[in-house]
XYZ file of C-alpha atoms in Angstrom:
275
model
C -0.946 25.856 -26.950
C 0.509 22.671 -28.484
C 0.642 19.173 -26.794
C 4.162 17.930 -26.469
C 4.565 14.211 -26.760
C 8.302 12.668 -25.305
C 9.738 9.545 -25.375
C 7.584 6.839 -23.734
C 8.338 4.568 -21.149
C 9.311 1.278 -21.781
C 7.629 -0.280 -18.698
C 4.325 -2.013 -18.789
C 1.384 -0.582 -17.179
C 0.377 -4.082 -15.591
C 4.202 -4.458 -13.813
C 4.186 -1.448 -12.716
C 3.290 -0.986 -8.239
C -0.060 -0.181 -7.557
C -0.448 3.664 -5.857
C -3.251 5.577 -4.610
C -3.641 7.244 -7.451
C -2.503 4.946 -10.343
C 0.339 3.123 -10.850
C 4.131 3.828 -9.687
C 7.102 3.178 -12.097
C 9.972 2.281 -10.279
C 12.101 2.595 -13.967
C 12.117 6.250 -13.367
C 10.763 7.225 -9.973
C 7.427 8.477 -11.161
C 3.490 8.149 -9.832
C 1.717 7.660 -13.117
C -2.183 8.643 -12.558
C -4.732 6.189 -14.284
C -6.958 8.910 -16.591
C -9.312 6.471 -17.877
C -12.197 6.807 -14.937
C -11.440 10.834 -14.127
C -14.096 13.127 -14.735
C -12.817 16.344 -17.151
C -13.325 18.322 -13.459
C -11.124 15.366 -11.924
C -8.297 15.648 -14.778
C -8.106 19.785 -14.495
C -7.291 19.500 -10.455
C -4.777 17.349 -11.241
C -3.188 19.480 -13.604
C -3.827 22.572 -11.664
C -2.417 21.020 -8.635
C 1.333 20.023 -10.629
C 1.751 23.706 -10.628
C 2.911 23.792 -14.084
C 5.218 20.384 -13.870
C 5.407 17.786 -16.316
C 2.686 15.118 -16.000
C 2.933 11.270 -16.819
C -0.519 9.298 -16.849
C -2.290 6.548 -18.670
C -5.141 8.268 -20.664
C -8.062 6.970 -22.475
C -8.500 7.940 -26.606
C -10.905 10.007 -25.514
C -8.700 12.047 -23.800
C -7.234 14.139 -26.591
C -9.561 16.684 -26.446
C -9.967 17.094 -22.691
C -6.016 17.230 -22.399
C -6.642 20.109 -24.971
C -8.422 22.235 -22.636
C -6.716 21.642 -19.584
C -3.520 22.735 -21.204
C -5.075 26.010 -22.699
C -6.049 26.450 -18.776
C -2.938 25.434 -17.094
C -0.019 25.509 -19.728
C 1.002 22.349 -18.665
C 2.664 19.652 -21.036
C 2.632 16.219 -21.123
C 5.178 13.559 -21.735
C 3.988 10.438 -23.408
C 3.578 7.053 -21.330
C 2.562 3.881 -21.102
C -0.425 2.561 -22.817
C -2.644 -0.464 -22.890
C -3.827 -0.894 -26.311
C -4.860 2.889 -26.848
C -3.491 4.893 -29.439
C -2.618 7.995 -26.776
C -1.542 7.371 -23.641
C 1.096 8.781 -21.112
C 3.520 8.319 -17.784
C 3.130 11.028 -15.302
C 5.040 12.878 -12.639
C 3.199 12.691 -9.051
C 1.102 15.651 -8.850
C 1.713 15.591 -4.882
C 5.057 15.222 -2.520
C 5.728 11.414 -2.017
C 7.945 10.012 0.725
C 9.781 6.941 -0.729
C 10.064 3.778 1.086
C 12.113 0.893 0.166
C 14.389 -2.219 1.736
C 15.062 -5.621 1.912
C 13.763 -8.825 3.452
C 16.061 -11.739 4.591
C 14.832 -14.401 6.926
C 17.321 -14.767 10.368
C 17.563 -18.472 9.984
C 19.189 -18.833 6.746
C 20.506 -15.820 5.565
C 18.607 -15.473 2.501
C 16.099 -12.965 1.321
C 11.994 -13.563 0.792
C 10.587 -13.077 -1.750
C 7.041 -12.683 -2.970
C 6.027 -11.002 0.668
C 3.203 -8.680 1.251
C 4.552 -5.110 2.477
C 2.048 -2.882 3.786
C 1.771 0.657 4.744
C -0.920 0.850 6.680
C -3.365 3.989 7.614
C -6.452 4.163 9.342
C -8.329 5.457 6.266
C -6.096 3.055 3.435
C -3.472 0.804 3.035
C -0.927 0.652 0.341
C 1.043 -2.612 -0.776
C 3.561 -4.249 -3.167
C 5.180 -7.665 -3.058
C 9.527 -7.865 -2.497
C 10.625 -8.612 -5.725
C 12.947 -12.222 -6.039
C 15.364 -10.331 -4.712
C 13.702 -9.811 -1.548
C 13.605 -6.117 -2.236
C 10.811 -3.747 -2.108
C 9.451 -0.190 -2.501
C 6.595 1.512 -1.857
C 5.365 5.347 -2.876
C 3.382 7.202 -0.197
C 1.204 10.531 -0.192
C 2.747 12.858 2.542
C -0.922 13.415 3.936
C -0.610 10.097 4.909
C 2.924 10.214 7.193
C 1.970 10.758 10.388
C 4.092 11.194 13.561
C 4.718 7.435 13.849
C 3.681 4.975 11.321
C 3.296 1.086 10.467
C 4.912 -0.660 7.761
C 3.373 -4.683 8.127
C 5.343 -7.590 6.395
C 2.441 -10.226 5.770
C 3.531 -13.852 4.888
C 0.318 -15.480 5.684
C 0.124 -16.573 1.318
C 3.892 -17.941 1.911
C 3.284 -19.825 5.152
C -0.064 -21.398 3.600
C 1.907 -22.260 0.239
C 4.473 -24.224 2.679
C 2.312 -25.762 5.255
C 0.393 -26.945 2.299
C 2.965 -28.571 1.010
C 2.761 -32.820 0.804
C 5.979 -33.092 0.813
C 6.769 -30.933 4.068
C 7.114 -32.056 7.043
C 5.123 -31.251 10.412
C 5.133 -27.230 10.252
C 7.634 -26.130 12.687
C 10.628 -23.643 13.749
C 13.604 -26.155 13.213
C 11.919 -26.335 9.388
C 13.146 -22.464 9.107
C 10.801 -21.617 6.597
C 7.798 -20.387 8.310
C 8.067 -16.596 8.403
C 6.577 -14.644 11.383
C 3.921 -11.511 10.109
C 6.360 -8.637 11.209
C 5.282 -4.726 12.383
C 7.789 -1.958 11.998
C 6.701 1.416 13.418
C 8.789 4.683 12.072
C 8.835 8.226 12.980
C 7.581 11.122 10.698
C 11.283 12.126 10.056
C 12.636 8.355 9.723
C 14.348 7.339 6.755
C 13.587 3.946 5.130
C 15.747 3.660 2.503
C 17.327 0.181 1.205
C 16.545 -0.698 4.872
C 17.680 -4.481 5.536
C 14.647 -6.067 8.011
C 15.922 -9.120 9.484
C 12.803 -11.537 9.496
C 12.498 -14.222 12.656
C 10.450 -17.757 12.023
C 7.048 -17.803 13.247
C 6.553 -18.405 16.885
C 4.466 -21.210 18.178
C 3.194 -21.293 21.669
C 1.666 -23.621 24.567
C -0.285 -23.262 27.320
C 0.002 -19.888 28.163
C -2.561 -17.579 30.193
C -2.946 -14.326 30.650
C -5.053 -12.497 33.060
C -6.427 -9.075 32.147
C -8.509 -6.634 34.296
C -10.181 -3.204 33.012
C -8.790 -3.777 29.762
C -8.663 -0.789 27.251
C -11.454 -0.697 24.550
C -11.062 -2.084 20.908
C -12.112 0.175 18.266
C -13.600 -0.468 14.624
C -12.622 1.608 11.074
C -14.224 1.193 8.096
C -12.468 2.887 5.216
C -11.382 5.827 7.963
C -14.165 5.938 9.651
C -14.752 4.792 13.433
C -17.875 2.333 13.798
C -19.971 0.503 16.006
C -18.789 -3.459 16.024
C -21.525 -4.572 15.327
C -21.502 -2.372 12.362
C -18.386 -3.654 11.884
C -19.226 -7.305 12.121
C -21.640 -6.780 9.902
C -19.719 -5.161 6.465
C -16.947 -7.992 7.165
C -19.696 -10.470 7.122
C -21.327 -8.997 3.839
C -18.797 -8.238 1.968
C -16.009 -10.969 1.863
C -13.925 -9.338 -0.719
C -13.185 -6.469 1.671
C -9.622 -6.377 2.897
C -9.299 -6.726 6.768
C -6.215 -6.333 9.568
C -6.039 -6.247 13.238
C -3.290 -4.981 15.734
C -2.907 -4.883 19.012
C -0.719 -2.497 21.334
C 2.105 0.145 20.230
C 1.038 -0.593 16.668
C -2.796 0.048 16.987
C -1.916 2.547 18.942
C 0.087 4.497 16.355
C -2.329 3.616 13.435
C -5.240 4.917 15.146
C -3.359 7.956 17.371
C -4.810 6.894 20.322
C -2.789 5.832 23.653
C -5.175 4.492 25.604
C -6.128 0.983 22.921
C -5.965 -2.555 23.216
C -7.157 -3.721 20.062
C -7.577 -1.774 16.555
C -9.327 -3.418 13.411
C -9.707 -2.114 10.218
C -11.511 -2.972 7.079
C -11.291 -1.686 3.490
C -13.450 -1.173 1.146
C -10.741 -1.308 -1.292
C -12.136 1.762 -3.502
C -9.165 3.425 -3.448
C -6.601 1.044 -4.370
């Protein structure tokens, strides 16, 4: 069994969206899979799970003979890809059933789209992100095991507001100024399309004075990487490791993330291992 080598892709591994697995190119709809740190046990499921498709990946020079097995195994091909200063490398074809996410951001004030935002999808066990391009416009790739019955997609602007309030030149930070951007949760169903979706951000709200009295309120609950912990547990990875990636949310939204009705309060923290 020969190794077939195609065309490669013109797009840079580095500009390419991060994924779960790798990389995603947007130039032609693929998941490319980052070879370089697989075991040769690792590389074979992959293959064996593509079920005979074409596979796109960046590979290590190493990987030459490894590839040769697995395609004796599988009779698989591969299509050449992107590379990083190896003399064999590849772009692959997701080895698993994505569902695509993409859309727009434009801020209500002014009319005209954000961009450099954080967009989010967030899970209990990981998060995936990308930035909106300077168009505003973003998409995201994400493993069907992770589409649940409802789902969170979080716009976070907290780098843009800080770049802005920051600013010497600007002003006392507030609404009138129209370019403070309020951190924005969108919840969609299982079978809910986002596709070139427009989201219609609002400035950030600031508020005064207000109390709220609460009585027997619902529990808050603590994931690490997945996992439910103790807070204290909790406090303490957050504490050690800084680096770790952390979010909060509070009512419909922690409920949907955690799929629990009865919440007040959900945080999560990442370990970032997967990303």
């Amino acid at each position: 069994m020969k190794l077939n080598i195609h065309k490669p892709c013109s797009k840079k591994w580095d500009a390419m969206q991060d994924s779960p697995h790798g990389k995603f190119c947007e130039l032609c709809s693929k998941h490319v899979v980052d070879f370089t740190d697989k075991t040769e046990k690792e590389i074979w499921d992959i293959f064996n799970r593509a079920n005979g498709k074409e596979v796109c990946g960046k590979l290590p020079l190493s990987f030459s003979k490894i590839a040769a097995g697995v395609i004796l195994i599988t009779n698989l091909t591969f299509s050449q890809g992107q590379t990083t200063s190896h003399s064999f490398t590849t772009t692959e074809q997701s080895t698993t059933n994505f569902t695509k996410l993409s859309g727009k951001l434009i801020f209500k004030i002014n009319k005209t789209e954000i961009p450099s935002a954080e967009v989010i999808f967030i899970h209990k066990n990981q998060y995936i992100k990308t930035q909106t391009d300077e168009n505003g416009n973003f998409t995201l790739e994400i493993p069907n095991e992770l589409i649940s019955k409802k789902n969170v997609l979080y716009f976070n602007f907290n780098v843009l507001n800080e770049k802005t309030i920051t600013n010497p030149e600007r002003k006392i930070p507030s609404v009138a100024d129209g370019d403070i951007y309020e951190n924005t949760t969108i919840i969609f169903t299982k079978d809910e399309k986002i596709v070139d979706k427009t989201f219609v951000i609002e400035s950030q709200k600031f508020y005064l004075g207000g109390i709220s009295i609460m009585t027997d309120s619902p529990p808050d609950y603590y994931f690490f990487d997945g996992k439910s912990i103790s807070e204290k547990k909790f406090r303490r990875l957050q504490e050690e490791n800084p680096d770790y990636s952390y979010f909060v949310f509070e009512g419909k939204e922690a409920q949907a993330i955690a799929n629990k009705s009865y919440i007040r309060i959900l945080r999560l923290l990442y370990s970032n291992k997967s990303l």
